[in-house]
Amino acid sequence: MWLQAPWLSALALLLPCSFGTPNQDRIFKYRSYRETHSFFEQLQEKYPNLVELWYAQDIFPEILPRKITWGTCEGEPCKTLIVRIANKRLLTNSTPEVFFSGALHGDERLGPATVTELASFLCEEYGVDTQVRRLVDFRATWIMPMTNAFGYAAHRREENSMDPNRDFPYLHTRPERCMQTQTARAVNELFRRHLFQFMITFHGGMRALTYEWGSRNHMTMPQRRSTEPPDETAFREVGQAIQAAAGKTLHRRWFYPLGRINDLVYPVEGGMEDWSYAAGWEKSPTPITVCKPNTYGGYAEERTKYRRDSISTLVYLAEMDNYKTAPDNSLGHRLEIWSPSATNGHIARNLRMCLKTIEMTRPEVVVLPPSMPSSAGDGATSLSVQIYGFGCHQMTARLVAVPSSVVPGCLVGEDGGDLEQEQFQQILQKSVKMDATEGHCRGLSLWNASTPPPRVLQGAVPTGEEVCVLIAAEFDQQWARQTRPDPLVTPRSHAARGRLEERYQVKANDGPMMIKARRTKLFAVGGPIRLEATSATTMTAKETTMATSDPHTSLGSSIWQQARLVPTTTFVNLHPRPEEPEDVTYAQDFFSIAAISFALSIAMGCAMLLRNRQEVAIKANVKDAQTRSELAEMVGKDPI
Ligand SMILES: [Zn+2]
């Protein structure tokens, strides 16, 4: 594709990335119940591959057994809308999941406005920004924009006079007093089927970003301070990251004070927060209540008995503003998302918090292209790879080579979590370390003016046999740190256990979703590649194509002619998940890879002229180019 119009590609490379949709500004606004429904219907129509909508009362019939009209919302029977933003083509039963609740209290209206704009941001930026694409391709974002549909439509805190955030199965002494609302039952059913790593539940009436504990059974007496949750380190670190994403005030303080719910807000019984953190591992029936409500035709008590470890979400409660419904002119506008400032409106601040939370749902190593050997040496060839950590705070990463017989096709899945235990252990045993790095993850850089450069790993590729080059990495091992955990258990959240435990596997209460994670995660760099000692003097097919059709051939022809006479080196990746430079389109990517490959080839040719006794030839596979063309074609055809 780059050959068709290389000058266009070159021109595109020179254009600043801000020429994309980020310039499409619009003022944020509140939407009514009905407007929110039609907004999502239109979004789904426009982005059918990314957006899925459901109504809780349709897909979870158990929450409304008699199918009665349980409330009227703007003249219609109320329905609780559930939205998923994810690339449907890439979804599996172990895609990491995150959940956002717009409003449990119907008169706290900033949350619904935020999560609605979040959904549209993810769809609109999917085709523009590679990091947003990563959030949508490899994570599933679940949203209930108006969790309390009745309250939102009626501008009331409660659902039919019942407070949904006192309705969850936590610390209730009377089983008939929980799971009374459609709101809480809809959330319960969703959590029974999914394994959310993180959640933000939006509220209003004060300003604070808080995490567990948020109930009186986890308070010290008589100080009435919150005890330490077993996941304190993860809660605090991720909390600080999303606090930073929200930005500062005019007085240079963080916009959101960060702390525990008991300390900054107040303890409640039946809150969604402590339930969704602990329902999978605290004791039942106390504090995890088995509910027997009578409202709306009842709700089976089995629905509040949970599989061990199934519900263990890291939960943040965001109290967004002192006003439950902040003034219209405090919402801000879309361009503010990219430029954090003390004058930002509410939506940009909270939308950035959501993006950061989505990112943290999956820790991973991002490999930047071109990931190919950069020079030849005696009996070995050096490989140089640029990487950065995404979805994490700290990372330890090793560049390794593994015989491809152990990893057929160099395919390790998303992060090696799916591999059989025997194969995984063989990979670790037979891997040869080439280089290593550790330190901070770079993460989302959408709104960061100064982005740290990628880390460079380089090392010698072993010769003689076909190998796969992988990155083996561990993330956020500091999350194991505890001082006085209450109760006295190791970190319990899916997010922490998926990072800390040698192998962590868990299934949802109902349905097919599961987590398959390992402490050491594997990411493919490329390959299979083979370095062999031979006296080959011909160029590979790809080099020949480049030498004859590259627009700069005339400049380099003499070098190419000479290069033909000496052993040549070519590497082509079999990159299972092509990664492209940020803010560069696929067409630009082809051009840049071709240009860099060309430059590297010339450099290698020169190096080898100086070392003509050396006999290294590489047999490589050209599947990568095919994969990239296919992907570009697919993206081109995508109706987004
Ligand atoms: Zn509230």
mmCIF file of N, CA and C and ligand atoms in Angstrom, residues 104-105 107-108 157 163 165 202-205 266 317 319 324, ligand 1:
data_model
loop_
_atom_site.group_PDB
_atom_site.id
_atom_site.type_symbol
_atom_site.label_atom_id
_atom_site.label_comp_id
_atom_site.label_asym_id
_atom_site.label_seq_id
_atom_site.Cartn_x
_atom_site.Cartn_y
_atom_site.Cartn_z
ATOM 1 N N LEU A 104 -26.622 5.544 40.815
ATOM 2 C CA LEU A 104 -27.517 4.771 41.673
ATOM 3 C C LEU A 104 -28.572 5.699 42.248
ATOM 4 N N HIS A 105 -28.218 6.980 42.366
ATOM 5 C CA HIS A 105 -29.154 7.990 42.868
ATOM 6 C C HIS A 105 -29.561 8.883 41.704
ATOM 7 N N ASP A 107 -30.998 11.632 41.164
ATOM 8 C CA ASP A 107 -30.848 13.093 41.086
ATOM 9 C C ASP A 107 -29.372 13.513 41.049
ATOM 10 N N GLU A 108 -28.462 12.541 40.984
ATOM 11 C CA GLU A 108 -27.030 12.864 40.888
ATOM 12 C C GLU A 108 -26.629 12.623 39.439
ATOM 13 N N ARG A 157 -33.757 10.758 43.986
ATOM 14 C CA ARG A 157 -32.673 9.927 44.492
ATOM 15 C C ARG A 157 -33.041 8.442 44.430
ATOM 16 N N ASP A 163 -33.913 3.235 48.472
ATOM 17 C CA ASP A 163 -32.578 3.720 48.118
ATOM 18 C C ASP A 163 -31.725 2.568 47.570
ATOM 19 N N ASN A 165 -28.673 2.328 46.924
ATOM 20 C CA ASN A 165 -27.365 2.120 47.543
ATOM 21 C C ASN A 165 -27.448 1.763 49.030
ATOM 22 N N PHE A 202 -20.580 6.432 40.185
ATOM 23 C CA PHE A 202 -20.637 7.898 40.267
ATOM 24 C C PHE A 202 -21.793 8.371 41.143
ATOM 25 N N HIS A 203 -21.473 9.344 41.962
ATOM 26 C CA HIS A 203 -22.459 9.975 42.840
ATOM 27 C C HIS A 203 -22.228 11.479 42.838
ATOM 28 N N GLY A 204 -23.019 12.201 43.613
ATOM 29 C CA GLY A 204 -22.839 13.644 43.738
ATOM 30 C C GLY A 204 -23.351 14.122 45.078
ATOM 31 N N GLY A 205 -22.964 15.336 45.450
ATOM 32 C CA GLY A 205 -23.381 15.890 46.733
ATOM 33 C C GLY A 205 -22.197 16.329 47.568
ATOM 34 N N TYR A 266 -19.150 8.316 54.354
ATOM 35 C CA TYR A 266 -19.699 7.781 55.617
ATOM 36 C C TYR A 266 -20.013 6.309 55.400
ATOM 37 N N LEU A 317 -15.704 4.925 44.503
ATOM 38 C CA LEU A 317 -16.919 5.719 44.574
ATOM 39 C C LEU A 317 -16.485 7.164 44.318
ATOM 40 N N GLU A 319 -17.589 10.859 44.282
ATOM 41 C CA GLU A 319 -18.568 11.918 44.596
ATOM 42 C C GLU A 319 -18.082 13.124 43.819
ATOM 43 N N LYS A 324 -25.643 18.002 43.548
ATOM 44 C CA LYS A 324 -26.012 16.696 43.003
ATOM 45 C C LYS A 324 -26.184 16.790 41.488
HETATM 46 ZN ZN ZN B 1 -25.424 9.199 45.735
#
